C-alpha positions as semicolon CSV with decimal commas, in nm:
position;residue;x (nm);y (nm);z (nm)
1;X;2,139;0,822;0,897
2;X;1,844;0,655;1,076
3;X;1,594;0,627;0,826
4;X;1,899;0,458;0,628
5;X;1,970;0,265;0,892
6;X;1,560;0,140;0,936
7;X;1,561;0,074;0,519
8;X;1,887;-0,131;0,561
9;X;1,761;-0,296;0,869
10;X;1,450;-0,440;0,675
11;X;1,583;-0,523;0,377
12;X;1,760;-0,779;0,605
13;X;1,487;-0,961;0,672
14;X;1,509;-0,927;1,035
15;X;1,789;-1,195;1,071
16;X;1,980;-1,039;1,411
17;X;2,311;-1,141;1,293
18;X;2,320;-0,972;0,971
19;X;2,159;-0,657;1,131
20;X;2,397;-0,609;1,398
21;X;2,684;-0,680;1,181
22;X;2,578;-0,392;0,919
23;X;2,514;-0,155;1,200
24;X;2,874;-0,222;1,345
25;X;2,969;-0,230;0,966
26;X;2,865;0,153;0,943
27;X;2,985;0,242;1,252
28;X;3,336;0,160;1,137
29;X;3,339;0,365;0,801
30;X;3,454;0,678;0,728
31;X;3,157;0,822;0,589
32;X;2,852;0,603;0,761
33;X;2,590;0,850;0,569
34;X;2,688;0,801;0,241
35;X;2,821;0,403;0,234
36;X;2,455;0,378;0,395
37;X;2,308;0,529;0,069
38;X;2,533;0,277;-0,139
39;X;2,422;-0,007;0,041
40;X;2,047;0,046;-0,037
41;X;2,091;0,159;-0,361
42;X;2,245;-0,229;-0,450
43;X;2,224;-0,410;-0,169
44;X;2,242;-0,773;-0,229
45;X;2,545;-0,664;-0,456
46;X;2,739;-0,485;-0,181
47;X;2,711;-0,739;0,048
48;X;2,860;-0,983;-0,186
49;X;3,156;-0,761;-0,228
50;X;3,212;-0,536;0,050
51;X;3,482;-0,618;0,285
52;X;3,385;-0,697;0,661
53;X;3,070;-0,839;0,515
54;X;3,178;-1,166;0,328
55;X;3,099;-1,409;0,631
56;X;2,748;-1,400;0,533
57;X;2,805;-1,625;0,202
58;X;2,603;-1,918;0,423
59;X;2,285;-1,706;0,452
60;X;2,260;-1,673;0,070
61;X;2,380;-2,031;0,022
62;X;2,022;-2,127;0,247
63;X;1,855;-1,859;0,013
64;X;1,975;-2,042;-0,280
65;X;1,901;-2,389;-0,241
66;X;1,567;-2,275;-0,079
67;X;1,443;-2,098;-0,413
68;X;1,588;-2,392;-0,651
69;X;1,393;-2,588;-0,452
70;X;1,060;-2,442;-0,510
71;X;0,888;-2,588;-0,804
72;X;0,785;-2,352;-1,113
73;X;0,476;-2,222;-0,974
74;X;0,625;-2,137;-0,624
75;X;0,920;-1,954;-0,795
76;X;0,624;-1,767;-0,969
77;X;0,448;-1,665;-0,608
78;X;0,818;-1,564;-0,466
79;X;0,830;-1,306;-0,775
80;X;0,474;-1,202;-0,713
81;X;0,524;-1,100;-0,406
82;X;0,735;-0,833;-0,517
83;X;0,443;-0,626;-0,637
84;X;0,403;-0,537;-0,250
85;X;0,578;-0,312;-0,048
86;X;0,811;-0,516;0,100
87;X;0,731;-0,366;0,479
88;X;0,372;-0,411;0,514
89;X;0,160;-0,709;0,618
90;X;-0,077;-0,833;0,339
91;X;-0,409;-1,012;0,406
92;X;-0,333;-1,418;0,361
93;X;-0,728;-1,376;0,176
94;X;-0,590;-1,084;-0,055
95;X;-0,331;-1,306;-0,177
96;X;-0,528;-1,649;-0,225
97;X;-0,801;-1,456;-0,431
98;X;-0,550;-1,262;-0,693
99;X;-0,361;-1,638;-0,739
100;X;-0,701;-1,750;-0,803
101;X;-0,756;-1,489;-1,074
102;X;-0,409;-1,570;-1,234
103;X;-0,518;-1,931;-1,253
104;X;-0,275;-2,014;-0,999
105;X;-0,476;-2,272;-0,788
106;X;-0,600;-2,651;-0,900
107;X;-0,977;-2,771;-0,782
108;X;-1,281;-2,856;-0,928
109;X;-1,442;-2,572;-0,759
110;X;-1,402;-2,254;-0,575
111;X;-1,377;-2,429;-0,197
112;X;-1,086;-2,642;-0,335
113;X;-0,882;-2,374;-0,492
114;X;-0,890;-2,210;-0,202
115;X;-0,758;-2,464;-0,020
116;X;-0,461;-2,557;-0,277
117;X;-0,381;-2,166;-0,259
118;X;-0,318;-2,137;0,113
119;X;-0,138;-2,425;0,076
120;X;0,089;-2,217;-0,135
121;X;0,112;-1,970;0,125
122;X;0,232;-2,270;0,402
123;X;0,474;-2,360;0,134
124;X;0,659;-2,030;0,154
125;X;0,622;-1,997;0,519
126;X;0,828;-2,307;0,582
127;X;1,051;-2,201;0,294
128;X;1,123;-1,862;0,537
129;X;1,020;-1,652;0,188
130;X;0,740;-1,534;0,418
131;X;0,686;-1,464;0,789
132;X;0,347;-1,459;1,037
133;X;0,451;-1,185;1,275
134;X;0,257;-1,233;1,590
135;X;0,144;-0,888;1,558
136;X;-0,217;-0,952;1,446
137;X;-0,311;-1,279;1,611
138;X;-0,723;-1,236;1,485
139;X;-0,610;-1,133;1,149
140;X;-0,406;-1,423;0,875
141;X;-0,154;-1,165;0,712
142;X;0,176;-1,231;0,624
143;X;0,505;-1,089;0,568
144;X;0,779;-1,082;0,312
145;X;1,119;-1,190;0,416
146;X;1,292;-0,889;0,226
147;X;1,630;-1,062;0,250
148;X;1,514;-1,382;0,065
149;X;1,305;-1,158;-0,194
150;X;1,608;-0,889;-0,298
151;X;1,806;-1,145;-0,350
152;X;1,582;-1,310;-0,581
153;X;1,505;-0,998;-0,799
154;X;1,921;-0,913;-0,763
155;X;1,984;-1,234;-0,914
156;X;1,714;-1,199;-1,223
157;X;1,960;-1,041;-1,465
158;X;2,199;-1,307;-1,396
159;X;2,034;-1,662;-1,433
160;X;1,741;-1,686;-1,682
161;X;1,614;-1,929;-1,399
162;X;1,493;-1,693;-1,227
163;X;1,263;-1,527;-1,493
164;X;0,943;-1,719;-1,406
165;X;0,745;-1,387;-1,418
166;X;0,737;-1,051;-1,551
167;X;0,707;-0,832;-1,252
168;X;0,744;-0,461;-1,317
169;X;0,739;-0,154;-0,996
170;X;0,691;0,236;-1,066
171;X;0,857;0,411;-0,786
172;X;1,008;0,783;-0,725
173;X;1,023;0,931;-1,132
174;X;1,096;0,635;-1,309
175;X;1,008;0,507;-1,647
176;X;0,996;0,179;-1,797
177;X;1,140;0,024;-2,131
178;X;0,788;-0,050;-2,281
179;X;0,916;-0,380;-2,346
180;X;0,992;-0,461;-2,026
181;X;0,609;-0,381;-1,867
182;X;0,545;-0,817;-1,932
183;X;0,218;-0,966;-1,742
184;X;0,224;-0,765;-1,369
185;X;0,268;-0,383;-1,304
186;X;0,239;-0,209;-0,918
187;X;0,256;0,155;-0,965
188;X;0,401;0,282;-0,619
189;X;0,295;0,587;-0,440
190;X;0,616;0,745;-0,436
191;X;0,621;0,730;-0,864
192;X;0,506;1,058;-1,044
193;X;0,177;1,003;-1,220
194;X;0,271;1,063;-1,563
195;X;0,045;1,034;-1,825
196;X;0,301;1,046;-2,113
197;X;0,516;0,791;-1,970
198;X;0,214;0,564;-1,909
199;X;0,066;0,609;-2,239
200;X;0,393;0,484;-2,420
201;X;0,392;0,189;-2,249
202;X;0,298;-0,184;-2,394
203;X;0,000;-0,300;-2,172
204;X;-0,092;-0,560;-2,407
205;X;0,004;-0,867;-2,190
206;X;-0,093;-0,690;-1,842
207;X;-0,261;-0,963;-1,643
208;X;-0,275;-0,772;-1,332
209;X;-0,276;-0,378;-1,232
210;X;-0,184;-0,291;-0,858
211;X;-0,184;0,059;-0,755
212;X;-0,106;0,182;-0,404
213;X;-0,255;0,540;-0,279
214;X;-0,303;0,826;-0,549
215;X;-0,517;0,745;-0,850
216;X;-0,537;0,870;-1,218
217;X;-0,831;0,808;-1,432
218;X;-0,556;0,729;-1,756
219;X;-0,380;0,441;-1,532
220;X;-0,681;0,269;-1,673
221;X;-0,688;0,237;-2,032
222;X;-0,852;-0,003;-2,311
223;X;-0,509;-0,142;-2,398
224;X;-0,582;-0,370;-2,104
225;X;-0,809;-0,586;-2,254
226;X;-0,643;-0,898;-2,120
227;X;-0,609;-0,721;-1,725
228;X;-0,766;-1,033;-1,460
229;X;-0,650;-0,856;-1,158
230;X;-0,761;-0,501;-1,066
231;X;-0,643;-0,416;-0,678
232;X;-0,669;-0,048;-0,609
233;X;-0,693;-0,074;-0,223
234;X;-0,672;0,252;-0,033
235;X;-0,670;0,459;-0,309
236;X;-0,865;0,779;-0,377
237;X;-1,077;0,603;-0,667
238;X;-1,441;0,755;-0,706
239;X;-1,751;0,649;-0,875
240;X;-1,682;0,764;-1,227
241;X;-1,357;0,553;-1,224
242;X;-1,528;0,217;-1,183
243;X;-1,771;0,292;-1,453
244;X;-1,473;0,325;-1,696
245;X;-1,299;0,020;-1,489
246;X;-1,630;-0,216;-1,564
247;X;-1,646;-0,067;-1,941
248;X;-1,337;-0,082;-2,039
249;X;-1,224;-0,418;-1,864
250;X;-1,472;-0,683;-1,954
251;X;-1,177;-0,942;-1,827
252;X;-1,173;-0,886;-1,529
253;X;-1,180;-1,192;-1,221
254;X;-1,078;-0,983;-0,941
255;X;-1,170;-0,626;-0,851
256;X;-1,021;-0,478;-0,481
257;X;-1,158;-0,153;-0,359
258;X;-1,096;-0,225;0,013
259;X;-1,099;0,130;0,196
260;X;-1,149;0,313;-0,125
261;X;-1,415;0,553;0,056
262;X;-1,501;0,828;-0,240
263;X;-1,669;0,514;-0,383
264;X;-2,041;0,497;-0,290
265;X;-2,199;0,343;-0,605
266;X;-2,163;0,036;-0,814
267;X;-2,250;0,075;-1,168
268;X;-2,527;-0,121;-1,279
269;X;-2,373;-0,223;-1,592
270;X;-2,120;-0,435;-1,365
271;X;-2,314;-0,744;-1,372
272;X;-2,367;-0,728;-1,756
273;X;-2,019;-0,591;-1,822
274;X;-1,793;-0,820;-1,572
275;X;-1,910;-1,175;-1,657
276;X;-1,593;-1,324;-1,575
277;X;-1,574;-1,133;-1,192
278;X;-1,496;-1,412;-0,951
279;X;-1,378;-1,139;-0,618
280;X;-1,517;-0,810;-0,567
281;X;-1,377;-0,683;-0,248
282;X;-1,619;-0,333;-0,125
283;X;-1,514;-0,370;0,244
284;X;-1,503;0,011;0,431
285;X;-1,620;0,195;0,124
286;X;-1,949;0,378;0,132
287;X;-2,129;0,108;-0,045
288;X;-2,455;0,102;0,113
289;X;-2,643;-0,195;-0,170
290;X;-2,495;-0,394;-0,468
291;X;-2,592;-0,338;-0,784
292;X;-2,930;-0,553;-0,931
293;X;-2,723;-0,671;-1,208
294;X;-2,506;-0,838;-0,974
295;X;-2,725;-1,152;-0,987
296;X;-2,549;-1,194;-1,331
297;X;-2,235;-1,274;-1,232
298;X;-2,254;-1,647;-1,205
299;X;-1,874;-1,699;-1,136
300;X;-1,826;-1,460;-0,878
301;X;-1,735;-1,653;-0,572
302;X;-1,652;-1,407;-0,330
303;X;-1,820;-1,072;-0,174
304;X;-1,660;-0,849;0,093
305;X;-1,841;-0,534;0,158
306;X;-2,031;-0,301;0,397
307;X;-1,773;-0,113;0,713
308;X;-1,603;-0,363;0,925
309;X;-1,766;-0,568;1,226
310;X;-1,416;-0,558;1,395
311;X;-1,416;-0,254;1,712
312;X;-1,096;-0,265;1,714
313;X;-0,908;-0,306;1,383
314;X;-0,590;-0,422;1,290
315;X;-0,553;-0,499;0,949
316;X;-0,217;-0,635;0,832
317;X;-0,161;-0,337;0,594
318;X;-0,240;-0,081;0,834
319;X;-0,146;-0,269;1,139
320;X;-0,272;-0,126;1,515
321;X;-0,515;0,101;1,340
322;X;-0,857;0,115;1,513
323;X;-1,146;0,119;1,303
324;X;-1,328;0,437;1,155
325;X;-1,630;0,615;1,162
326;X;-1,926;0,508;1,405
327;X;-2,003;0,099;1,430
328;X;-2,379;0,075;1,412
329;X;-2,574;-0,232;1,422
330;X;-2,714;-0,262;1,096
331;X;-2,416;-0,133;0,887
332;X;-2,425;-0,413;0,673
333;X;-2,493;-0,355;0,289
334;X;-2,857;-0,462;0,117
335;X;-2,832;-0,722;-0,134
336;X;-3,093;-0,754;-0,422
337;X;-3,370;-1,018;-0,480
338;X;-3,209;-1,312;-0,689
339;X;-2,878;-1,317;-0,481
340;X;-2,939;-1,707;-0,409
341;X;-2,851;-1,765;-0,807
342;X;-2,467;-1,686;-0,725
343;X;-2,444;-2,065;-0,663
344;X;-2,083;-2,047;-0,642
345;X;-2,026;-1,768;-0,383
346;X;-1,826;-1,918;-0,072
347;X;-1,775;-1,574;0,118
348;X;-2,057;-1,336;0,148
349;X;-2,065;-1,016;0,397
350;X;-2,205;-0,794;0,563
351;X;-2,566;-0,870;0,482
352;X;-2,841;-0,668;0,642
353;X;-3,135;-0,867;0,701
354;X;-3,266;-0,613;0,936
355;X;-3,356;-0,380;0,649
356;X;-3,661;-0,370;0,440
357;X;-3,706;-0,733;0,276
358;X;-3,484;-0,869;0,506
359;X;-3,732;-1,200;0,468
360;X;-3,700;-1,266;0,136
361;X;-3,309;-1,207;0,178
362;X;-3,321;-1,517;0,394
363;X;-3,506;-1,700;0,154
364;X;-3,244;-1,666;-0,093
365;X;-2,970;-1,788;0,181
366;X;-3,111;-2,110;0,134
367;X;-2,993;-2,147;-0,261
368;X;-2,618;-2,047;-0,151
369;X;-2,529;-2,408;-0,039
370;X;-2,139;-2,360;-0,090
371;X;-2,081;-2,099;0,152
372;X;-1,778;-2,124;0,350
373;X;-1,847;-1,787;0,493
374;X;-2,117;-1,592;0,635
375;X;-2,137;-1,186;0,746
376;X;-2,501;-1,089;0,871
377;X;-2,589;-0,762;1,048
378;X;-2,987;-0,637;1,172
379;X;-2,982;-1,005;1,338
380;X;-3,244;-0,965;1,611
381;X;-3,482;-1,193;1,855
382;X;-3,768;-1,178;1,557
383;X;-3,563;-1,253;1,225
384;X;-3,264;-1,493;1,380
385;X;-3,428;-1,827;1,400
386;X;-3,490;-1,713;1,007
387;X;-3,123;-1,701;0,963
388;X;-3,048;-2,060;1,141
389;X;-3,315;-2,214;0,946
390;X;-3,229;-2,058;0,597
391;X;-2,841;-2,161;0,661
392;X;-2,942;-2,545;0,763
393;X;-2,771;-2,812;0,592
394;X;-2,520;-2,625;0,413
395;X;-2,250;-2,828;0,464
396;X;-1,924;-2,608;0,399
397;X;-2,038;-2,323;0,598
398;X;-1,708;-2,310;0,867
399;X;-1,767;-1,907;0,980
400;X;-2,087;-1,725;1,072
401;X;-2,036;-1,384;1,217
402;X;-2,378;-1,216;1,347
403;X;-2,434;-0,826;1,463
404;X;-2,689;-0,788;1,711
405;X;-2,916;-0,505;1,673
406;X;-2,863;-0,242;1,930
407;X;-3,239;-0,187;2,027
408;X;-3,333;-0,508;2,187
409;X;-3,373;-0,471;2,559
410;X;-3,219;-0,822;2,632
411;X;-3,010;-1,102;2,458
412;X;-3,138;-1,363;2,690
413;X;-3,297;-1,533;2,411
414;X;-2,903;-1,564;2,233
415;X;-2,817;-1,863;2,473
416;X;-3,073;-2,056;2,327
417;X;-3,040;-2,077;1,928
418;X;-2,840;-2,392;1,784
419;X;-2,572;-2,291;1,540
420;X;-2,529;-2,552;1,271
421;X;-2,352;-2,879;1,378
422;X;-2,052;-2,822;1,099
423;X;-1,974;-2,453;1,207
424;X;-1,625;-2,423;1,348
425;X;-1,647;-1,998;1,426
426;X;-1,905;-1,805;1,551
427;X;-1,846;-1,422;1,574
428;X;-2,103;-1,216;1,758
429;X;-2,070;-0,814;1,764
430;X;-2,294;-0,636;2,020
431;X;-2,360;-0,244;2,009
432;X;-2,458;-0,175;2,371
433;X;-2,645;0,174;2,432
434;X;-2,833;0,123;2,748
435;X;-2,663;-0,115;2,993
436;X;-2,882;-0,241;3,308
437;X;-2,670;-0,493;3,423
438;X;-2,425;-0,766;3,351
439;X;-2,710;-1,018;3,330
440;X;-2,816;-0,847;2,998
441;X;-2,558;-1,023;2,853
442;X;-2,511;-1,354;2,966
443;X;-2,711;-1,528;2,690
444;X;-2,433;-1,450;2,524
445;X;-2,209;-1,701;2,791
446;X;-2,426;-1,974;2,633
447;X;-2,368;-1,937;2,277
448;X;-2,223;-2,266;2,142
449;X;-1,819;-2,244;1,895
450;X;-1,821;-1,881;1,997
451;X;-1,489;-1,786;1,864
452;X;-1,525;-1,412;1,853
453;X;-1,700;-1,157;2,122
454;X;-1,707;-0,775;2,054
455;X;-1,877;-0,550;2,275
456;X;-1,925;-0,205;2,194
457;X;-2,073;0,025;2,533
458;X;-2,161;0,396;2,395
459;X;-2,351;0,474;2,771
460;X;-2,235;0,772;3,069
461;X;-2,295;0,476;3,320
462;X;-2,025;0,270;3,457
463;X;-1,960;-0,083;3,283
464;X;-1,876;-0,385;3,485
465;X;-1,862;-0,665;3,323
466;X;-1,833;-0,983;3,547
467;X;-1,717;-1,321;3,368
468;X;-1,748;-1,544;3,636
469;X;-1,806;-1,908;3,727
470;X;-2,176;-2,031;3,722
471;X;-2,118;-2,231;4,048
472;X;-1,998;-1,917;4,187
473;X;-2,295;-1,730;4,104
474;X;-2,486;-1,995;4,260
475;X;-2,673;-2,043;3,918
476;X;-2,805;-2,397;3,855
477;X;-2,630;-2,484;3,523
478;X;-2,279;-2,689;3,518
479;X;-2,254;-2,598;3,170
480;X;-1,907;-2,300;3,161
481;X;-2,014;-2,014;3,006
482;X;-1,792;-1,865;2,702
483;X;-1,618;-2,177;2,726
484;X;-1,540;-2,216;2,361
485;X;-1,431;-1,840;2,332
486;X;-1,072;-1,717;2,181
487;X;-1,099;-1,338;2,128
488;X;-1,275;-1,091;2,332
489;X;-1,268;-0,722;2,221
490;X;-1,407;-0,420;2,418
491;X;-1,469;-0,096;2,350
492;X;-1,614;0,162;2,610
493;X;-1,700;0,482;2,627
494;X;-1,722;0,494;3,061
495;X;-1,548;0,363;3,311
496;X;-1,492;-0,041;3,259
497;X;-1,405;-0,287;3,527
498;X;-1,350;-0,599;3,339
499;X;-1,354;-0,902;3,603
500;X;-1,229;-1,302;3,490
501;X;-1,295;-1,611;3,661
502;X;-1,090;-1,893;3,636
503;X;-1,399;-2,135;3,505
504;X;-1,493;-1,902;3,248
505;X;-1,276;-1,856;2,899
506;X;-1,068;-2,116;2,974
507;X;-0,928;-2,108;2,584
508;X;-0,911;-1,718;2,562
509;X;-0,659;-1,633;2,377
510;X;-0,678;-1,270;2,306
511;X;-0,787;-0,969;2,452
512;X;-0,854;-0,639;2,343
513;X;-1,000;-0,337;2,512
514;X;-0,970;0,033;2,411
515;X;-1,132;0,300;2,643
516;X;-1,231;0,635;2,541
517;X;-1,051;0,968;2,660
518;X;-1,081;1,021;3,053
519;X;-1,219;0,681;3,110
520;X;-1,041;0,415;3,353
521;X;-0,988;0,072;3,317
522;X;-0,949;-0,240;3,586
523;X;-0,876;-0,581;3,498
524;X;-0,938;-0,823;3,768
525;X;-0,818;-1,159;3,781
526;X;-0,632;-1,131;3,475
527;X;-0,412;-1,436;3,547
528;X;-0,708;-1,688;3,534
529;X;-0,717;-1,688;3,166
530;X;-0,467;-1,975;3,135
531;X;-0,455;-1,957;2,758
532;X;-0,410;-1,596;2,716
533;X;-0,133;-1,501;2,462
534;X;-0,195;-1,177;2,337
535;X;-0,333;-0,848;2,515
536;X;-0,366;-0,456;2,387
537;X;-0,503;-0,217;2,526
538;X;-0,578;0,140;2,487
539;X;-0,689;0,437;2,582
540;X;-0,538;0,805;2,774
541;X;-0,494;0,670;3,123
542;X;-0,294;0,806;3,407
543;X;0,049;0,673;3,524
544;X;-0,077;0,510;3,777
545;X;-0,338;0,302;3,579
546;X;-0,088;0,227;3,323
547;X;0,142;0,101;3,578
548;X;-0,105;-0,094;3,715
549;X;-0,212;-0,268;3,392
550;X;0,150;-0,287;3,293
551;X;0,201;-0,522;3,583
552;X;-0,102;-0,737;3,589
553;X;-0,031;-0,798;3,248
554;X;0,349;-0,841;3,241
555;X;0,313;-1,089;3,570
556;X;0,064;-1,341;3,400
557;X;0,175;-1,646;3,417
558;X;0,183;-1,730;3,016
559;X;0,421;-1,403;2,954
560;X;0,177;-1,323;2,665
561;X;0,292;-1,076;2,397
562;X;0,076;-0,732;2,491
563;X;0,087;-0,371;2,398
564;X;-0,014;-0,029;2,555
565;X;-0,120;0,284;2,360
């Protein structure tokens, strides 16, 4: 009865009323169990016609006149959301960069259709079609409204105005009428992989292919030759797959293999096979270098790759996860000679310039004048003035994130570099194995539009980490340290006493700090950060230090939205 219950209580779209009225609703009936069964098997249609539930004609009025308000290609979007599983956050970048593919977004170039695509996203937001839970505050995801969207798809049969797309979901051991398979197919996990079924089915028309978990070599087949969006993310797709994928689907504009980890190779026939590519998305697969052919792709705009920079992850589909495997400093992916002729790329990352021919690597930075977006790992005292000089003048570039490499014996030398005048978010990761003292960081306090701080300690010592006022320290600068800083994460393998000052990270506005087994935590001063609004930490502690943290946290003065594992 409960996990009917939590499926009926999502598909309303967490509206209260309607919730607590279909809970009561069961309550009341005979048979809760089973009338819970019938209400998910047609939902939108029992509400219309089951008694006790008729009051909520005005919610589906609002949904109404909300969707025939949308114009044409909004009403599209609303249906495409429906290749997603209606529960789970999706990336806001995932989203803008299949729409791209589909052709879904106006500009004369890749910077502007970005921008006229997450306009499209703001559109449904304030339509209430989608929602941006405050659950991942350093991540843009979003989230269907469920109500909104079954209502929509219950409604398809009915009005041919609301066929603007052909939108097609495998789930459990159903089939489809092979006329019926139209432009967009998601094959869910739950559906039976069978190859029969699949091979009778018209894929002539299939624009876009979106598989979640388990993966069959025959879902990909040469009847696809018209397929522009590939998105396989978190399945168990190898090596031998994407040769077939890049050989057999020469249409291709966007390819996502996000957390696909059996994958450890790019073919080199991709760059002479995918001319068309505009997104490849590599990001936590074991992709250690991109292909030489790569240089090919002339339209490819966008490059994810290499494990993530985040210590603490919490991506929208697998939200409160924390990242895997071991961070290292240089675990950014080498890029080939003859990168800088991708003159359209606008996101590129993780780059290791620490590696062998990490100079020339900068060289070609300079010829990538449309970046929007910048991953670098390797960054060090000897190659980072490289960096600043090879990324001057480029003129869109909003976002440079930089890993430090773990060996150098002080980052004193970090407080004075100059980021570019345009930048609006500087990220800097820092893999700490020998910690002396406190002062080993504070070049870091100096850092100008330093949006992002991760610290990662892997040490037996204690780790106090003291963010507090210049004057305080009787040091001779006026200048605030971290004073342009928003997120600070932490993760520590010791004991950590984190202590705030209130002239320090005045705009902090989220903090995260996960401690390894048997190590304690102490946050002192906590209140000071007036513009905290989000806090989570984790780790195995005692009672007593949870309490403790509970109530520091719970007592700040900005109630901010926190969570304890």
């Amino acid at each position: 009865m409960l996990d009917e219950a939590g499926i009926i209580i999502n598909k309303c779209g967490r509206l209260p009323k309607l919730s607590v009225a279909l809970v009561k609703y069961l309550a009341d009936v005979r048979n809760g169990i089973l009338e819970a069964r019938r209400l998910n098997a047609n939902f939108m249609y029992s509400l219309n016609n089951s008694k006790g539930l008729d009051s909520f004609q005005d919610i589906f009025a609002w949904i109404y006149s909300n969707f025939q308000a949308c114009p044409q290609l909004l009403k599209k979007c609303v249906f495409y959301l429906s290749l997603f599983t209606q529960s789970s956050m999706i990336r806001q970048s995932r989203l803008v960069r299949r729409w791209i593919a589909e052709g879904y977004s106006e500009g004369t170039d890749s910077n502007s259709k970005v921008e006229y695509t997450e306009k499209l996203l703001h559109e449904l937001a304030n339509l209430g079609i989608t929602e941006h839970p405050h659950q991942t505050p350093t991540v843009a995801g979003c989230q269907i409204n469920s109500l909104f969207l079954e209502y929509v798809i219950s409604r398809e049969t009915e009005e041919n105005i609301f066929l603007p797309l052909e939108v097609s979901v495998l789930q459990g051991e159903g089939s489809l009428n092979t006329q019926r398979v139209g432009q967009h197919l998601a094959i869910g996990s739950s559906w039976k992989r069978d190859k029969f079924v699949f091979d009778n089915m018209d894929l002539s028309r299939l624009r876009s292919l979106t598989v979640s978990r388990e993966w069959r070599p025959f879902l990909i087949s040469d009847r696809m030759r018209v397929l522009r969006v590939l998105d396989l993310e978190d399945t168990n797709v190898a090596d031998g797959d994407i040769e077939q994928v890049v050989k057999q689907l020469p249409r291709l504009k966007f390819l996502g293999l996000r957390r696909c980890t059996k994958i450890s190779c790019l073919p080199e026939s991709l760059g002479d096979d995918l001319r068309q590519l505009q997104t490849l998305d590599i990001r936590h697969t074991s992709v250690t270098k991109l292909p030489k052919s790569i240089t090919k792709l002339q339209k490819l705009q966008y490059i994810r790759a290499a494990t993530s920079l985040r210590l603490m992850d919490e991506e929208p589909s697998t939200p409160w996860r924390t990242s895997h495997g071991h961070v290292d400093a240089c675990n950014g992916i080498i890029v080939p000679r003859g990168i800088g002729a991708l003159m359209a790329l606008h996101t590129l990352g993780v780059v290791n310039i620490g590696a062998g021919g990490g100079k020339a690597i900068l060289n070609e930075l300079k010829y990538l004048s449309q970046l929007k977006k910048l991953g670098v790992s390797g960054i060090n005292r000897s190659n980072i003035k490289g960096l600043l000089s090879a990324i001057f003048g480029h003129s869109h570039l909003e976002s440079l994130s930089l890993q430090l490499h773990k060996d150098d014996k002080d980052l004193e030398w970090l407080g004075k570099i100059t980021p570019p005048n345009n930048l609006q978010r500087l990220k800097a990761y820092v893999h700490v194995v020998k910690y002396p003292h406190w002062s080993y960081l504070q070049g870091l306090g100096q850092l100008k539009r330093l949006h992002t701080l991760s610290l990662r300690f892997e040490t037996d010592q204690d780790v106090e980490l003291q963010f507090c006022d210049n004057l305080d320290r009787n040091r001779s600068s006026t200048h605030r340290q971290f004073s342009e800083l928003k997120v600070l994460e932490i993760v520590c393998s010791s004991n950590l006493h984190v202590m705030f000052a209130g002239g320090e990270m005045f705009e902090l506005k989220v903090l995260k700090v996960h401690c390894s087994t048997g190590a304690s935590l102490q946050l002192s001063r906590i209140e000071r950060l007036h513009s905290l609004k989000y806090v989570w930490l984790k780790g195995s502690f005692d009672d007593t230090t949870k309490e403790e943290l509970r109530r520091k946290v719970t007592q700040h003065p900005n109630k901010p939205n926190w969570k304890l594992d």
